[in-house]
Coordinates of C-alpha atoms in Angstrom, one line a residue:
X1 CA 119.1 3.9 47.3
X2 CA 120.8 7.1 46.4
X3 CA 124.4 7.4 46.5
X4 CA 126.4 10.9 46.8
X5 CA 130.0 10.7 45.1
X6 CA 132.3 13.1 47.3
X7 CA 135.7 12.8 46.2
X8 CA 138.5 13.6 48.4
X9 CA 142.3 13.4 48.8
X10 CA 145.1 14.5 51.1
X11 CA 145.6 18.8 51.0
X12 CA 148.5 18.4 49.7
X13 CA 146.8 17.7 46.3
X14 CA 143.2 18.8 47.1
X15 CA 142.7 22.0 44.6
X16 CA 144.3 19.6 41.9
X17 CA 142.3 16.8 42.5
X18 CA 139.1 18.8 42.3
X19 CA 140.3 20.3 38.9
X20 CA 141.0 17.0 37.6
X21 CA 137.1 15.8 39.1
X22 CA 135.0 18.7 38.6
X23 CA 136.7 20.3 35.8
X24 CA 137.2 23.6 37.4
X25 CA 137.7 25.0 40.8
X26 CA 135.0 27.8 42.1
X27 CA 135.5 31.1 42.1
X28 CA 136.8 31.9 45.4
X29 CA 139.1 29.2 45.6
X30 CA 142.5 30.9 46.2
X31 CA 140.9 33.3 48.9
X32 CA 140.8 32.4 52.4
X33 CA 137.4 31.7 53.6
X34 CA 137.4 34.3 56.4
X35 CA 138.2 36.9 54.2
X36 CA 135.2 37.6 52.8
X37 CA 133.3 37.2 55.9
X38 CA 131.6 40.6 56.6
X39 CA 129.1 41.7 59.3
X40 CA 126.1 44.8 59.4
X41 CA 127.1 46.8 62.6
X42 CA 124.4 49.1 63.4
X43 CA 125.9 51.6 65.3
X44 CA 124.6 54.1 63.2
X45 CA 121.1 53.0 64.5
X46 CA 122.0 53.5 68.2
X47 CA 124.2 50.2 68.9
X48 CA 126.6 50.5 71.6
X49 CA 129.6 51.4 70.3
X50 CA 131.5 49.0 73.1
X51 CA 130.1 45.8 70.7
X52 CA 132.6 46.9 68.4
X53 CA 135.1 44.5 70.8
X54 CA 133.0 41.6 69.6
X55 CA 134.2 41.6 65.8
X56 CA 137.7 39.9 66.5
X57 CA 135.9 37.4 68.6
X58 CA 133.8 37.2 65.7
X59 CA 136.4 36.7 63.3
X60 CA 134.9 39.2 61.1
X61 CA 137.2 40.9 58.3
X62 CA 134.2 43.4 56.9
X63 CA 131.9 45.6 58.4
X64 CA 128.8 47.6 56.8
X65 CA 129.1 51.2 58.5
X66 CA 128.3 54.4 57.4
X67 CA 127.7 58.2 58.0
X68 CA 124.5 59.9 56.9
X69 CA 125.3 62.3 53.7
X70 CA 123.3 65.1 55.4
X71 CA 125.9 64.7 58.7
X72 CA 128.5 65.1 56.2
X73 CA 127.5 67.9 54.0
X74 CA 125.2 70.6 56.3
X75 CA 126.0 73.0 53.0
X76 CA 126.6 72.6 49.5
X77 CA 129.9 72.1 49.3
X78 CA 130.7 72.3 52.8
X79 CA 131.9 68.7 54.6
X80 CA 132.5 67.8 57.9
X81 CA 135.1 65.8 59.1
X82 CA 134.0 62.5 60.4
X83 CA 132.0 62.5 63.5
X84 CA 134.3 61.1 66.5
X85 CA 132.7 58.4 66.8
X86 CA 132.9 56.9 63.6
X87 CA 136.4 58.0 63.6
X88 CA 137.3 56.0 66.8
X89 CA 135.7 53.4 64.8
X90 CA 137.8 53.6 61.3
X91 CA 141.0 53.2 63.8
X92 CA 139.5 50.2 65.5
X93 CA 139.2 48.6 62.3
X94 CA 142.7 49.7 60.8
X95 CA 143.8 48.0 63.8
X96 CA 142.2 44.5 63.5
X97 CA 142.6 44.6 59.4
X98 CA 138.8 45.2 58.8
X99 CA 137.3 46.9 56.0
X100 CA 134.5 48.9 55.4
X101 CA 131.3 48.8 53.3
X102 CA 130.6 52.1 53.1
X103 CA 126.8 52.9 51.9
X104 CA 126.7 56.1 50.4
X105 CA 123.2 57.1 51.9
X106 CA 120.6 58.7 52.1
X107 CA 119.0 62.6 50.7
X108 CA 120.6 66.0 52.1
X109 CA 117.3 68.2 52.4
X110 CA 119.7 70.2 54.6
X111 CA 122.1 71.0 51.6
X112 CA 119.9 70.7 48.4
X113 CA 116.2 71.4 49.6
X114 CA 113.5 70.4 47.4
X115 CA 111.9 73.1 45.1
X116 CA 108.7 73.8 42.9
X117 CA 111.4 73.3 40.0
X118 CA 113.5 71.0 41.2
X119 CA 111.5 68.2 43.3
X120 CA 114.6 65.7 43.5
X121 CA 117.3 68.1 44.3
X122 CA 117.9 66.3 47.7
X123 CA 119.0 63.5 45.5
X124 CA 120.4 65.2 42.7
X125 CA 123.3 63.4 41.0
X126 CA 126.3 65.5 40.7
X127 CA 125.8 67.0 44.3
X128 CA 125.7 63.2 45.2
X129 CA 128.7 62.2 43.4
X130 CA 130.7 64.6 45.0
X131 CA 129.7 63.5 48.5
X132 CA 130.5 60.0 47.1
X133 CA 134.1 61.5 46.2
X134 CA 134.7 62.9 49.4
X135 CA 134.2 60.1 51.6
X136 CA 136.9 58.2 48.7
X137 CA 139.3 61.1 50.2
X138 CA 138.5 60.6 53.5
X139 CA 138.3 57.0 53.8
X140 CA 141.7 56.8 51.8
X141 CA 143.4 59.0 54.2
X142 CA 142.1 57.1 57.0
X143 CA 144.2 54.0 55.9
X144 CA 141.1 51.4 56.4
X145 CA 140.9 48.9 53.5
X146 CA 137.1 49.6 51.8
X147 CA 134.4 50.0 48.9
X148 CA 131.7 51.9 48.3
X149 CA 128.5 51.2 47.9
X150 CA 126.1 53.6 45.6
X151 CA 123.0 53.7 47.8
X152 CA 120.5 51.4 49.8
X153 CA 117.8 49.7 48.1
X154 CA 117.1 52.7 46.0
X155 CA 113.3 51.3 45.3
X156 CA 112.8 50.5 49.0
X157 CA 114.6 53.7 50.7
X158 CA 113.3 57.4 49.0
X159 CA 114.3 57.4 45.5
X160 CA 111.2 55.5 44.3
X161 CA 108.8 57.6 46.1
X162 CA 110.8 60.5 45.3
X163 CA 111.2 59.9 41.6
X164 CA 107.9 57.7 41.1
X165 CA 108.1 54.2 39.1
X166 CA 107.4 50.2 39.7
X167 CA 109.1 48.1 42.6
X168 CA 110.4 46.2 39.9
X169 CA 111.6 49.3 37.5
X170 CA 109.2 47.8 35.0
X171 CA 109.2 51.1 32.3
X172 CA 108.1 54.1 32.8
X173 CA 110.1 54.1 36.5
X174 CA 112.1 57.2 36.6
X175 CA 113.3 55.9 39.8
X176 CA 115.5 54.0 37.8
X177 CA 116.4 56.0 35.3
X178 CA 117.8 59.2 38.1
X179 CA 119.3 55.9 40.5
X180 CA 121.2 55.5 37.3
X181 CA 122.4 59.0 36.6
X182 CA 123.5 58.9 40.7
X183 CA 125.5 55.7 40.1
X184 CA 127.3 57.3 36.8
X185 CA 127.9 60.7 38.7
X186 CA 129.3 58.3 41.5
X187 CA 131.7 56.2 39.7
X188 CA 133.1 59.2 37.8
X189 CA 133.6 61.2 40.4
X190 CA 135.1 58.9 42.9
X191 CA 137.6 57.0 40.1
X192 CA 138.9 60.5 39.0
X193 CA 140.2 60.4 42.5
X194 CA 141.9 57.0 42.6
X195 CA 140.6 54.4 39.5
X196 CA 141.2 51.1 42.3
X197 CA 138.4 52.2 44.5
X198 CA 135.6 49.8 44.2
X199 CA 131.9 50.9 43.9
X200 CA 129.0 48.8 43.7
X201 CA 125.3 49.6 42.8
X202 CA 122.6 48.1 45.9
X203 CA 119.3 46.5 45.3
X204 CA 117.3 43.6 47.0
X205 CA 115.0 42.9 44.2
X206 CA 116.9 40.3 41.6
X207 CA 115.2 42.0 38.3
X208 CA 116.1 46.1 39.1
X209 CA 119.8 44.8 39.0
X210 CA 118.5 43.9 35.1
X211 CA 116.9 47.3 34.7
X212 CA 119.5 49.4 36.0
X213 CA 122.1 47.3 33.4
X214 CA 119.1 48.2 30.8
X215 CA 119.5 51.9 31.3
X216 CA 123.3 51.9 31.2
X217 CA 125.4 51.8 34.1
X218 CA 129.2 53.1 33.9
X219 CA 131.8 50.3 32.4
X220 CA 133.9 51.7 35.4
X221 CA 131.3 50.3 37.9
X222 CA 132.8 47.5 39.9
X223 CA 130.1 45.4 40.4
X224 CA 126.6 44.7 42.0
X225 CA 125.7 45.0 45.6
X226 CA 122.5 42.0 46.4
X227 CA 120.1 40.9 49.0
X228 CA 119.9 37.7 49.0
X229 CA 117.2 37.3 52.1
X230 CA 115.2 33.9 52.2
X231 CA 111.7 34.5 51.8
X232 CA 107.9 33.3 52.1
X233 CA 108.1 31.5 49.2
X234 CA 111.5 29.8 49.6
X235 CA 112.0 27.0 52.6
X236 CA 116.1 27.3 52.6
X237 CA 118.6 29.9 51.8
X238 CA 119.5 28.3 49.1
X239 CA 116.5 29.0 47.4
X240 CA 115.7 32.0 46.1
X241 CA 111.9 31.7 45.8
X242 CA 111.6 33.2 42.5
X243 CA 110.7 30.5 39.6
X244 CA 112.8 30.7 36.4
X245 CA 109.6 32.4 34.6
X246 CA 108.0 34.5 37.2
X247 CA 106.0 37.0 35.7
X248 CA 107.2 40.3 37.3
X249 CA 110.8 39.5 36.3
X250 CA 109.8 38.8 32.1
X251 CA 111.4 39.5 30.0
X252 CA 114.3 38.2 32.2
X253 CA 114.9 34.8 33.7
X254 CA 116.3 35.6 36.7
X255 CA 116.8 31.8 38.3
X256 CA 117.5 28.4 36.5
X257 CA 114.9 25.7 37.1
X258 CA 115.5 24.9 40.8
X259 CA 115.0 28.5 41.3
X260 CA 118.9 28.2 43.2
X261 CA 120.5 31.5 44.4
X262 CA 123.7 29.6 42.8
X263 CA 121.4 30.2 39.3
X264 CA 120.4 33.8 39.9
X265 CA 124.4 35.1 40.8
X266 CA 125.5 33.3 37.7
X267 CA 123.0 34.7 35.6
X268 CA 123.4 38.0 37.0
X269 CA 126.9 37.8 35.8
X270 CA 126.4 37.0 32.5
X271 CA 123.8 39.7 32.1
X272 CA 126.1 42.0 33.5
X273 CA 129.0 40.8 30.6
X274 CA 126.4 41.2 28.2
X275 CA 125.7 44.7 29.4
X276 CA 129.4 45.9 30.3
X277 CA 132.0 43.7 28.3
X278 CA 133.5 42.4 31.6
X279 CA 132.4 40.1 34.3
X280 CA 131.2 42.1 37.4
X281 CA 131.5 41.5 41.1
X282 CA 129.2 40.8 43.5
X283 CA 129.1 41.4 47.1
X284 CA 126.2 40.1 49.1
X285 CA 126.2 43.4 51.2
X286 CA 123.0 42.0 53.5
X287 CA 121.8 38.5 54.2
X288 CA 119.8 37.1 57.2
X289 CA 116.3 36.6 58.7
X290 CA 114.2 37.7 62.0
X291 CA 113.3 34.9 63.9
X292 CA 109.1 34.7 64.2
X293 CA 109.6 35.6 59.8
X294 CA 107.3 33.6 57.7
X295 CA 108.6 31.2 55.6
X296 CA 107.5 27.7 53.8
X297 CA 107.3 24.9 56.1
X298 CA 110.2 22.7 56.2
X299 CA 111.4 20.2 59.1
X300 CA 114.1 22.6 60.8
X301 CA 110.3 25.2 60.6
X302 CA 107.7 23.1 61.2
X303 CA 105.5 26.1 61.6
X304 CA 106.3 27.8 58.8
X305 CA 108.1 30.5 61.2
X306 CA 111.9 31.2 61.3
X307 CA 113.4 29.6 64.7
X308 CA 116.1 30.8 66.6
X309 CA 117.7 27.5 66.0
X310 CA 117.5 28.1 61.9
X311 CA 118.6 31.2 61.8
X312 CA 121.8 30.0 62.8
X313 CA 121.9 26.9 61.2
X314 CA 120.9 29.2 57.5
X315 CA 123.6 31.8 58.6
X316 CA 126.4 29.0 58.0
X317 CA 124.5 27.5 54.7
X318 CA 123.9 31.0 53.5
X319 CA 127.6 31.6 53.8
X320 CA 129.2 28.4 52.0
X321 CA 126.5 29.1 49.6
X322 CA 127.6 32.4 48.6
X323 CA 131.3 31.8 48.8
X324 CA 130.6 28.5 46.4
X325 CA 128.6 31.3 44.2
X326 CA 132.0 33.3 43.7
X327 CA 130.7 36.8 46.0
X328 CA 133.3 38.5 47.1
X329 CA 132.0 39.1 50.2
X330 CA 128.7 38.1 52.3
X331 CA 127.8 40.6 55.2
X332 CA 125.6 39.0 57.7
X333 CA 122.5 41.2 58.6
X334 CA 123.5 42.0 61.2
X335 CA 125.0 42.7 65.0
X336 CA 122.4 43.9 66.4
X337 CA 118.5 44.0 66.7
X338 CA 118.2 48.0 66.8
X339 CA 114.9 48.9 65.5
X340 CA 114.6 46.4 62.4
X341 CA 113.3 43.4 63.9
X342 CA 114.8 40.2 66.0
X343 CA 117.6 40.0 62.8
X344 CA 120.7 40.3 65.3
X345 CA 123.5 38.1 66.7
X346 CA 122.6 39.8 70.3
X347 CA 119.2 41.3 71.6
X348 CA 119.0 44.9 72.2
X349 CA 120.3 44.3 75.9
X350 CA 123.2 42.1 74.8
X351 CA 122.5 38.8 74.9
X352 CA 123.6 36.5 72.8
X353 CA 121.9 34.0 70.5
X354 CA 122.5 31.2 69.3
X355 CA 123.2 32.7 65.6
X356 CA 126.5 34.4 67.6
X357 CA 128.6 31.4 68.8
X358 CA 127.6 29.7 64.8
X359 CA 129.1 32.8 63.7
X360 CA 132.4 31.9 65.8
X361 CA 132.4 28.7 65.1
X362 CA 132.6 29.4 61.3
X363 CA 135.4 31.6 61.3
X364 CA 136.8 29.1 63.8
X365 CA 136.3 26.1 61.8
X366 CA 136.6 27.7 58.4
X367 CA 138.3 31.5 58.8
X368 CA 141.7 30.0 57.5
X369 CA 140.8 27.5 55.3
X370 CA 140.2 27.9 51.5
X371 CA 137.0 27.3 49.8
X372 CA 137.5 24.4 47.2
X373 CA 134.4 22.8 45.8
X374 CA 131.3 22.3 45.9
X375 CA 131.6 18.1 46.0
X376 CA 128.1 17.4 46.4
X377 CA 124.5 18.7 45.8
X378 CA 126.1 20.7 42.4
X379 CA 123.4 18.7 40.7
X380 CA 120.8 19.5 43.2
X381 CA 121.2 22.7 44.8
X382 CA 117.6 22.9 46.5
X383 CA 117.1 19.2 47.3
X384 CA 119.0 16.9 49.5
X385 CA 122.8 16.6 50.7
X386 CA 125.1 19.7 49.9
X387 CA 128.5 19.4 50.8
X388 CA 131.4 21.9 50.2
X389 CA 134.8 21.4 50.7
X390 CA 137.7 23.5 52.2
X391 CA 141.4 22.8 52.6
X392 CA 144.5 24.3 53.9
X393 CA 148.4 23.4 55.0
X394 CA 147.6 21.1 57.7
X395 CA 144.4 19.1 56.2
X396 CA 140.8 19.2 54.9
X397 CA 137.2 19.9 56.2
X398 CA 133.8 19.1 54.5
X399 CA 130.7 21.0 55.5
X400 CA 127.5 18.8 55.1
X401 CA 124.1 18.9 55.5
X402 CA 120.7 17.6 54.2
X403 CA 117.8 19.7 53.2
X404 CA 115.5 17.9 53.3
X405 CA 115.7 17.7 57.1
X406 CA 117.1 14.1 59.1
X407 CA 118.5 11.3 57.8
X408 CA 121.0 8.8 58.1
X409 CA 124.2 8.4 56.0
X410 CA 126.8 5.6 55.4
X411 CA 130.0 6.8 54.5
X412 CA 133.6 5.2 54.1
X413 CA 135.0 2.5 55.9
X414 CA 137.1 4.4 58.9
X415 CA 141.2 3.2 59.3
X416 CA 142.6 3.1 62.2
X417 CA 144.7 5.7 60.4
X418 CA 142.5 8.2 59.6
X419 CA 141.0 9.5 62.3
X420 CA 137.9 11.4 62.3
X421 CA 136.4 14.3 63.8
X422 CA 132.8 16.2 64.1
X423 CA 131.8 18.9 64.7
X424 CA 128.4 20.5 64.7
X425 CA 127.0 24.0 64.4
X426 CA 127.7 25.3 67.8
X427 CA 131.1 23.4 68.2
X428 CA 130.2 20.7 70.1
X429 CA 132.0 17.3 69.0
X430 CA 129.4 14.4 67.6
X431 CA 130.3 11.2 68.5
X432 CA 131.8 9.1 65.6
X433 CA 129.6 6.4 64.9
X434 CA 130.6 3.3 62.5
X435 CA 128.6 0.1 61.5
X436 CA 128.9 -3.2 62.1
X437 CA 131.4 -3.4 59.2
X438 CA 133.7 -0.5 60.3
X439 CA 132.2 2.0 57.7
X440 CA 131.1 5.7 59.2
X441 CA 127.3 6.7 59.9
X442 CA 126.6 10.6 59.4
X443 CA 123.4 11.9 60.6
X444 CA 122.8 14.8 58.5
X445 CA 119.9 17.6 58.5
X446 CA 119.4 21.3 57.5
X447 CA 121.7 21.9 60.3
X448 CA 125.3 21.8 59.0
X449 CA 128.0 20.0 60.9
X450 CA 132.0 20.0 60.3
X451 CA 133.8 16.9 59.4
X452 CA 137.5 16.6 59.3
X453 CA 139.9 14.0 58.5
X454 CA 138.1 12.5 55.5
X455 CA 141.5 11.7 53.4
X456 CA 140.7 8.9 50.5
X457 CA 137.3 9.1 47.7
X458 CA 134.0 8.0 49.1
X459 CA 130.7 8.0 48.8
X460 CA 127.5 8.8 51.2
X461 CA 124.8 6.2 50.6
X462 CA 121.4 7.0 52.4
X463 CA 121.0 4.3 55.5
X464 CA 117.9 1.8 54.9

């Protein structure tokens, strides 16, 4: 029988109590939960711009939006303002207190066309770091909170192809090498204008974040932009798929052990103080799946394919995960289908999936609550229960679920006093169910439910 500590106490003296228990409280701890939640808008891609009234219902603080640098620069040297859409945008989002990602993307033929001599001049780096300083001076003036992020997956999105090299920036790849030179000319050019602005380098693959530290990035650099998608090879977000001594990734171990995404953001932190004398940030600036993906078989997909009913029970693990992984900020990919695939919290005509009203109920349940701990499952972060805790002025919430798919769980005994509450992923309230001796029964499984009121130490015992 396998027994699952969870300590708890009143909010009063939560964050303490975890200090005293754990030894240290995570990362985020002193942030409000909902401010790091973030959301990939697409109406760059052709989304209605009338969604944009679904981001307060969303509770989203962050959005991923972004002009195209050849719409911004038709001549070297020569910027537009901002087109008046995006503008009516930037004042939506001063309005409702929401920042912006801002992707610096993509090559500006228009401006620097390619020559015999100088085949990369659409992505040259000092014509690319001033575009990245003028949108600093426009974005400043526009009074929107943001950061900047250098690029899109430069080894899925022209750079590569342009510059020639291995997906995985396995030497000789001079994609990496002129990515780098892009990101230097970035940082220096935008922090000469105001040193506070953040700006982040982008990549999906794990190991290129290790090669692009290899070839030097800037010590001004903020931080690291991921991708933390689920994949084939992984049957949970919290998974990354990639085994601690894969052999495209040597000589770097990107994951412990139990190949946990928890493993990979802290050893991409350490690299990164190895590399640049400072501990860098990390924002996880996409994260999601299409429904029909493939993916290992586990009970919530039995087929091996990605569900409707997953995707939004993985958008809520994916989140606590990241937030108990110290990100600063986890955009959900994204609000739309648009032309990438069935990845959206509506369809192309505007309905609304079930990923949507999990997304609510998040920001709901969580949006002003702190993230405290990660109280069970720190042990086991692939395997079994998980359970993270959150506190605030008026009480505490736990967030549980099991991965390893349905099963039955006997927590404390239940006072008269305390009264209990649950919720589950779509905000629907679960029955409260005790045994014969008065103690609580939680049926857990990979989807996560909301539990409230849980006010003295217990422990979750696995029902025979």
């Amino acid at each position: 029988m396998k027994t699952y500590p969870l300590p708890f106490v009143s909010a009063a003296a939560l964050l303490f109590f975890w200090v005293g228990v754990i030894g240290v409280v995570d990362a985020n701890a002193q942030a409000k939960f909902g401010d790091m939640v973030g959301l990939n808008v697409k109406f760059l891609q052709g989304e209605p711009q009338e969604n944009i009234k679904e981001l307060p219902e969303l509770g989203v603080k962050w959005v991923r939006d972004a002009v195209l640098w050849r719409n911004m620069e038709p001549r070297p040297g020569v910027y537009n303002k901002f087109p008046a859409d995006f503008e009516e945008r930037l004042k939506f989002y001063r309005a409702h207190n929401i920042g912006v990602c801002f992707p610096l993307v993509f090559a500006n033929g228009d401006a620097y066309p390619a020559t015999e001599k100088n085949p990369l001049n659409p992505i040259n780096a000092p014509a690319y770091g001033r575009y990245a300083a003028q949108i600093a001076r426009m974005l400043k003036a526009s009074g929107v909170k943001f950061v900047l992020e250098v690029w899109n997956e430069p080894h899925n999105f022209i750079i590569l192809k342009m510059a020639g090299g291995e997906w995985n920036g396995r030497p000789p790849s001079p994609w990496v090498d002129h990515y780098v030179a892009m990101v230097n000319e970035a940082v220096r050019q935008v922090k000469a204008i105001d040193p506070k602005i953040k700006l982040m380098t982008d990549e999906d693959v794990w190991m290129n974040h290790y090669q692009f530290l290899a070839k030097g990035l800037p010590p001004a650099l903020d931080g690291f932009g991921i991708h933390p998608y689920w994949n084939k090879n992984s049957s949970a977000p919290e998974d990354t798929g990639i085994s601690a001594n894969t052999s495209w990734a040597l000589p770097f171990q990107l994951t412990d052990e139990d190949r946990s995404l928890a493993s990979a953001i802290t050893r991409l932190k350490k690299e990164g103080q190895r590399k640049m004398n400072r501990t860098p940030l990390i924002w996880a600036t996409e994260v999601g799946s299409p429904i029909g993906a493939t993916v290992a078989v586990s009970p919530i997909n039995p087929d091996g394919v990605v569900t409707e009913e997953a995707v939004a029970a993985y958008l809520l693990r994916s989140m606590i995960t990241l937030a108990a992984s110290g990100v600063e900020t986890v955009y959900w990919f994204s609000s739309w289908d648009g032309p990438d695939g069935y990845y959206g919290l509506c369809t192309n005509d505007g309905t609304r999936r079930k990923a949507f009203e999990a997304f609510k109920v998040m920001t709901s349940q969580l949006g002003e609550m702190t993230y405290a701990a990660h109280v069970i499952g720190k042990d086991h972060r692939t395997t079994g229960v998980q359970a993270h805790g959150f506190t605030s002025r008026t009480g505490n919430k736990t967030v549980l679920w099991n991965i390893d798919g349905e099963g039955v769980f006997v927590g404390p005994k239940v006072s008269n006093y305390t009264p209990i509450r649950i919720t589950d992923l779509m905000g629907q309230n679960i029955p409260v169910k005790l045994n014969r001796d008065g103690y609580l029964l939680l049926t857990l499984s990979e989807a996560p439910v909301y539990v409230t009121g849980l006010q003295a130490a217990f422990t979750l015992t696995r029902a025979r």
